[in-house]
């Protein structure tokens, strides 16, 4: 399992599943990022007070149903062997593996990332 997070420096990411069981992905509509962050800081105030970028720690789980009940748009996808999954720049996502698999991922930037690059925040704590 991997908890909710964005990629380092809010970059895009691409994940290729070479072999094995599928991955299940959840994503937050990027138009709802601020709403998602506000919800998470309200639900996990202790984590937020320790690190205002605590979501980047990849340890926080909230069911998509709960997010949708709070007006946060979510999408889901099943990622199969020999397929690519691309996560948008600044896109929050989480998910889990259905079992053993071999996958690789890399972060990258496209020209449109330059529009958000100077606004990116990052974790400054030691956790």
Tab-separated table of N, CA, C and O in Angstrom, residues 11-77:
chain	number	residue	atom	x	y	z
A	11	UNK	N	6.367	16.889	-9.293
A	11	UNK	CA	6.639	16.459	-10.659
A	11	UNK	C	5.600	15.441	-11.133
A	11	UNK	O	4.859	14.856	-10.347
A	12	UNK	N	5.556	15.230	-12.431
A	12	UNK	CA	4.808	14.110	-12.997
A	12	UNK	C	5.524	12.821	-12.597
A	12	UNK	O	6.708	12.831	-12.235
A	13	UNK	N	4.817	11.698	-12.703
A	13	UNK	CA	5.481	10.403	-12.558
A	13	UNK	C	4.880	9.446	-13.572
A	13	UNK	O	3.719	9.579	-13.969
A	14	UNK	N	5.709	8.506	-13.987
A	14	UNK	CA	5.247	7.439	-14.861
A	14	UNK	C	5.693	6.128	-14.236
A	14	UNK	O	6.817	6.006	-13.751
A	15	UNK	N	4.791	5.175	-14.190
A	15	UNK	CA	5.035	3.881	-13.561
A	15	UNK	C	4.748	2.803	-14.604
A	15	UNK	O	3.695	2.829	-15.239
A	16	UNK	N	5.677	1.890	-14.787
A	16	UNK	CA	5.484	0.766	-15.708
A	16	UNK	C	5.455	-0.524	-14.906
A	16	UNK	O	6.340	-0.773	-14.093
A	17	UNK	N	4.426	-1.328	-15.117
A	17	UNK	CA	4.270	-2.604	-14.421
A	17	UNK	C	4.811	-3.705	-15.333
A	17	UNK	O	4.182	-4.084	-16.304
A	18	UNK	N	6.027	-4.187	-15.004
A	18	UNK	CA	6.708	-5.189	-15.825
A	18	UNK	C	6.096	-6.575	-15.702
A	18	UNK	O	5.957	-7.294	-16.690
A	19	UNK	N	5.779	-6.955	-14.466
A	19	UNK	CA	5.403	-8.347	-14.236
A	19	UNK	C	4.564	-8.455	-12.968
A	19	UNK	O	4.799	-7.734	-12.005
A	20	UNK	N	3.605	-9.349	-12.985
A	20	UNK	CA	2.912	-9.687	-11.757
A	20	UNK	C	1.518	-9.116	-11.637
A	20	UNK	O	0.877	-8.745	-12.615
A	21	UNK	N	1.086	-9.044	-10.395
A	21	UNK	CA	-0.283	-8.645	-10.068
A	21	UNK	C	-0.513	-7.151	-10.301
A	21	UNK	O	0.416	-6.345	-10.193
A	22	UNK	N	-1.746	-6.772	-10.603
A	22	UNK	CA	-2.058	-5.361	-10.863
A	22	UNK	C	-1.883	-4.463	-9.640
A	22	UNK	O	-1.808	-4.935	-8.508
A	23	UNK	N	-1.846	-3.175	-9.917
A	23	UNK	CA	-1.882	-2.133	-8.889
A	23	UNK	C	-3.245	-1.441	-9.001
A	23	UNK	O	-3.771	-1.286	-10.095
A	24	UNK	N	-3.771	-1.033	-7.870
A	24	UNK	CA	-5.009	-0.253	-7.849
A	24	UNK	C	-4.632	1.164	-7.447
A	24	UNK	O	-3.975	1.363	-6.419
A	25	UNK	N	-5.008	2.140	-8.244
A	25	UNK	CA	-4.654	3.539	-8.023
A	25	UNK	C	-5.905	4.367	-7.736
A	25	UNK	O	-6.942	4.182	-8.363
A	26	UNK	N	-5.767	5.297	-6.796
A	26	UNK	CA	-6.761	6.335	-6.556
A	26	UNK	C	-6.084	7.667	-6.843
A	26	UNK	O	-4.889	7.834	-6.560
A	27	UNK	N	-6.827	8.607	-7.350
A	27	UNK	CA	-6.285	9.941	-7.608
A	27	UNK	C	-7.278	11.017	-7.210
A	27	UNK	O	-8.490	10.808	-7.260
A	28	UNK	N	-6.749	12.157	-6.823
A	28	UNK	CA	-7.560	13.329	-6.502
A	28	UNK	C	-7.554	14.227	-7.729
A	28	UNK	O	-6.497	14.485	-8.321
A	29	UNK	N	-8.723	14.710	-8.105
A	29	UNK	CA	-8.803	15.701	-9.183
A	29	UNK	C	-7.962	16.899	-8.755
A	29	UNK	O	-8.169	17.453	-7.665
A	30	UNK	N	-7.005	17.309	-9.573
A	30	UNK	CA	-6.084	18.383	-9.174
A	30	UNK	C	-6.814	19.690	-8.872
A	30	UNK	O	-6.293	20.517	-8.125
A	31	UNK	N	-8.011	19.874	-9.402
A	31	UNK	CA	-8.794	21.077	-9.070
A	31	UNK	C	-9.219	21.067	-7.603
A	31	UNK	O	-9.594	22.114	-7.066
A	32	UNK	N	-9.164	19.891	-6.951
A	32	UNK	CA	-9.553	19.770	-5.545
A	32	UNK	C	-8.366	19.653	-4.600
A	32	UNK	O	-8.535	19.307	-3.430
A	33	UNK	N	-7.156	19.947	-5.065
A	33	UNK	CA	-5.978	19.825	-4.197
A	33	UNK	C	-6.108	20.642	-2.918
A	33	UNK	O	-5.846	20.135	-1.827
A	34	UNK	N	-6.505	21.894	-3.035
A	34	UNK	CA	-6.603	22.752	-1.840
A	34	UNK	C	-7.667	22.220	-0.890
A	34	UNK	O	-7.461	22.194	0.336
A	35	UNK	N	-8.777	21.764	-1.413
A	35	UNK	CA	-9.850	21.202	-0.592
A	35	UNK	C	-9.358	19.930	0.108
A	35	UNK	O	-9.629	19.709	1.284
A	36	UNK	N	-8.614	19.095	-0.622
A	36	UNK	CA	-8.055	17.865	-0.052
A	36	UNK	C	-7.081	18.193	1.080
A	36	UNK	O	-7.130	17.602	2.151
A	37	UNK	N	-6.165	19.138	0.846
A	37	UNK	CA	-5.185	19.516	1.864
A	37	UNK	C	-5.860	20.075	3.107
A	37	UNK	O	-5.470	19.756	4.232
A	38	UNK	N	-6.884	20.896	2.923
A	38	UNK	CA	-7.620	21.454	4.064
A	38	UNK	C	-8.313	20.337	4.846
A	38	UNK	O	-8.262	20.314	6.076
A	39	UNK	N	-8.938	19.409	4.140
A	39	UNK	CA	-9.599	18.272	4.788
A	39	UNK	C	-8.588	17.457	5.590
A	39	UNK	O	-8.827	17.131	6.750
A	40	UNK	N	-7.451	17.132	4.982
A	40	UNK	CA	-6.449	16.303	5.652
A	40	UNK	C	-5.888	17.009	6.883
A	40	UNK	O	-5.675	16.372	7.919
A	41	UNK	N	-5.645	18.312	6.807
A	41	UNK	CA	-5.106	19.028	7.969
A	41	UNK	C	-6.126	19.095	9.094
A	41	UNK	O	-5.757	19.095	10.266
A	42	UNK	N	-7.415	19.117	8.754
A	42	UNK	CA	-8.462	19.133	9.777
A	42	UNK	C	-8.622	17.755	10.416
A	42	UNK	O	-8.803	17.643	11.626
A	43	UNK	N	-8.514	16.694	9.628
A	43	UNK	CA	-8.689	15.332	10.133
A	43	UNK	C	-7.449	14.850	10.895
A	43	UNK	O	-7.559	14.085	11.844
A	44	UNK	N	-6.280	15.318	10.486
A	44	UNK	CA	-5.014	14.911	11.113
A	44	UNK	C	-4.253	16.139	11.633
A	44	UNK	O	-3.134	16.426	11.196
A	45	UNK	N	-4.828	16.872	12.600
A	45	UNK	CA	-4.191	18.122	13.050
A	45	UNK	C	-2.820	17.925	13.696
A	45	UNK	O	-1.940	18.777	13.531
A	46	UNK	N	-2.630	16.818	14.407
A	46	UNK	CA	-1.324	16.590	15.039
A	46	UNK	C	-0.238	16.411	13.982
A	46	UNK	O	0.865	16.942	14.121
A	47	UNK	N	-0.541	15.668	12.943
A	47	UNK	CA	0.425	15.472	11.858
A	47	UNK	C	0.722	16.802	11.173
A	47	UNK	O	1.878	17.115	10.888
A	48	UNK	N	-0.333	17.577	10.913
A	48	UNK	CA	-0.160	18.870	10.249
A	48	UNK	C	0.674	19.820	11.096
A	48	UNK	O	1.526	20.545	10.572
A	49	UNK	N	0.461	19.824	12.415
A	49	UNK	CA	1.228	20.712	13.298
A	49	UNK	C	2.701	20.336	13.350
A	49	UNK	O	3.553	21.199	13.547
A	50	UNK	N	3.016	19.052	13.184
A	50	UNK	CA	4.419	18.616	13.159
A	50	UNK	C	5.085	18.942	11.827
A	50	UNK	O	6.271	19.243	11.776
A	51	UNK	N	4.319	18.821	10.731
A	51	UNK	CA	4.869	19.054	9.394
A	51	UNK	C	3.721	19.433	8.475
A	51	UNK	O	2.837	18.607	8.228
A	52	UNK	N	3.723	20.657	7.977
A	52	UNK	CA	2.614	21.068	7.124
A	52	UNK	C	2.611	20.367	5.762
A	52	UNK	O	1.670	20.507	4.996
A	53	UNK	N	3.625	19.569	5.485
A	53	UNK	CA	3.677	18.740	4.275
A	53	UNK	C	3.598	17.254	4.637
A	53	UNK	O	4.150	16.399	3.948
A	54	UNK	N	2.892	16.926	5.733
A	54	UNK	CA	2.853	15.546	6.228
A	54	UNK	C	2.282	14.564	5.214
A	54	UNK	O	2.603	13.377	5.250
A	55	UNK	N	1.458	15.028	4.296
A	55	UNK	CA	0.877	14.115	3.309
A	55	UNK	C	1.984	13.506	2.445
A	55	UNK	O	1.880	12.368	1.999
A	56	UNK	N	3.058	14.217	2.246
A	56	UNK	CA	4.188	13.705	1.450
A	56	UNK	C	4.883	12.516	2.114
A	56	UNK	O	5.661	11.822	1.472
A	57	UNK	N	4.623	12.267	3.387
A	57	UNK	CA	5.265	11.149	4.086
A	57	UNK	C	4.754	9.790	3.620
A	57	UNK	O	5.324	8.761	3.988
A	58	UNK	N	3.669	9.763	2.857
A	58	UNK	CA	3.096	8.528	2.298
A	58	UNK	C	2.594	7.570	3.374
A	58	UNK	O	2.588	6.369	3.191
A	59	UNK	N	2.165	8.110	4.505
A	59	UNK	CA	1.707	7.252	5.604
A	59	UNK	C	0.239	7.479	5.946
A	59	UNK	O	-0.269	6.859	6.885
A	60	UNK	N	-0.423	8.365	5.218
A	60	UNK	CA	-1.779	8.753	5.569
A	60	UNK	C	-2.779	8.124	4.600
A	60	UNK	O	-2.649	8.266	3.385
A	61	UNK	N	-3.759	7.428	5.179
A	61	UNK	CA	-4.781	6.752	4.377
A	61	UNK	C	-6.167	7.282	4.753
A	61	UNK	O	-6.486	7.391	5.936
A	62	UNK	N	-6.951	7.603	3.754
A	62	UNK	CA	-8.352	7.969	3.919
A	62	UNK	C	-9.088	7.317	2.759
A	62	UNK	O	-8.642	7.415	1.611
A	63	UNK	N	-10.198	6.669	3.064
A	63	UNK	CA	-10.956	6.022	2.007
A	63	UNK	C	-11.487	7.055	1.018
A	63	UNK	O	-12.002	8.110	1.430
A	64	UNK	N	-11.390	6.759	-0.271
A	64	UNK	CA	-11.930	7.680	-1.281
A	64	UNK	C	-13.412	7.998	-1.050
A	64	UNK	O	-13.850	9.115	-1.307
A	65	UNK	N	-14.175	7.038	-0.533
A	65	UNK	CA	-15.596	7.269	-0.246
A	65	UNK	C	-15.751	8.435	0.733
A	65	UNK	O	-16.626	9.287	0.569
A	66	UNK	N	-14.889	8.479	1.751
A	66	UNK	CA	-14.936	9.556	2.739
A	66	UNK	C	-14.583	10.886	2.076
A	66	UNK	O	-15.220	11.914	2.341
A	67	UNK	N	-13.589	10.869	1.210
A	67	UNK	CA	-13.208	12.096	0.511
A	67	UNK	C	-14.357	12.597	-0.362
A	67	UNK	O	-14.685	13.793	-0.350
A	68	UNK	N	-14.978	11.689	-1.105
A	68	UNK	CA	-16.088	12.086	-1.979
A	68	UNK	C	-17.272	12.610	-1.168
A	68	UNK	O	-17.947	13.550	-1.601
A	69	UNK	N	-17.512	12.029	0.006
A	69	UNK	CA	-18.580	12.527	0.882
A	69	UNK	C	-18.294	13.946	1.357
A	69	UNK	O	-19.210	14.661	1.778
A	70	UNK	N	-17.019	14.355	1.283
A	70	UNK	CA	-16.615	15.701	1.678
A	70	UNK	C	-16.341	16.597	0.470
A	70	UNK	O	-15.632	17.596	0.577
A	71	UNK	N	-16.899	16.220	-0.671
A	71	UNK	CA	-16.832	17.067	-1.863
A	71	UNK	C	-15.513	17.055	-2.605
A	71	UNK	O	-15.237	17.949	-3.398
A	72	UNK	N	-14.680	16.039	-2.364
A	72	UNK	CA	-13.383	15.930	-3.031
A	72	UNK	C	-13.502	14.876	-4.126
A	72	UNK	O	-13.802	13.717	-3.841
A	73	UNK	N	-13.305	15.301	-5.351
A	73	UNK	CA	-13.447	14.398	-6.493
A	73	UNK	C	-12.270	13.433	-6.576
A	73	UNK	O	-11.114	13.847	-6.490
A	74	UNK	N	-12.592	12.139	-6.749
A	74	UNK	CA	-11.586	11.081	-6.845
A	74	UNK	C	-11.812	10.267	-8.113
A	74	UNK	O	-12.939	10.142	-8.587
A	75	UNK	N	-10.737	9.702	-8.595
A	75	UNK	CA	-10.802	8.744	-9.697
A	75	UNK	C	-10.092	7.481	-9.251
A	75	UNK	O	-9.318	7.491	-8.291
A	76	UNK	N	-10.358	6.377	-9.960
A	76	UNK	CA	-9.686	5.120	-9.641
A	76	UNK	C	-9.342	4.415	-10.939
A	76	UNK	O	-9.958	4.642	-11.975
A	77	UNK	N	-8.328	3.559	-10.857
A	77	UNK	CA	-7.889	2.831	-12.039
A	77	UNK	C	-7.150	1.563	-11.616
A	77	UNK	O	-6.451	1.567	-10.603
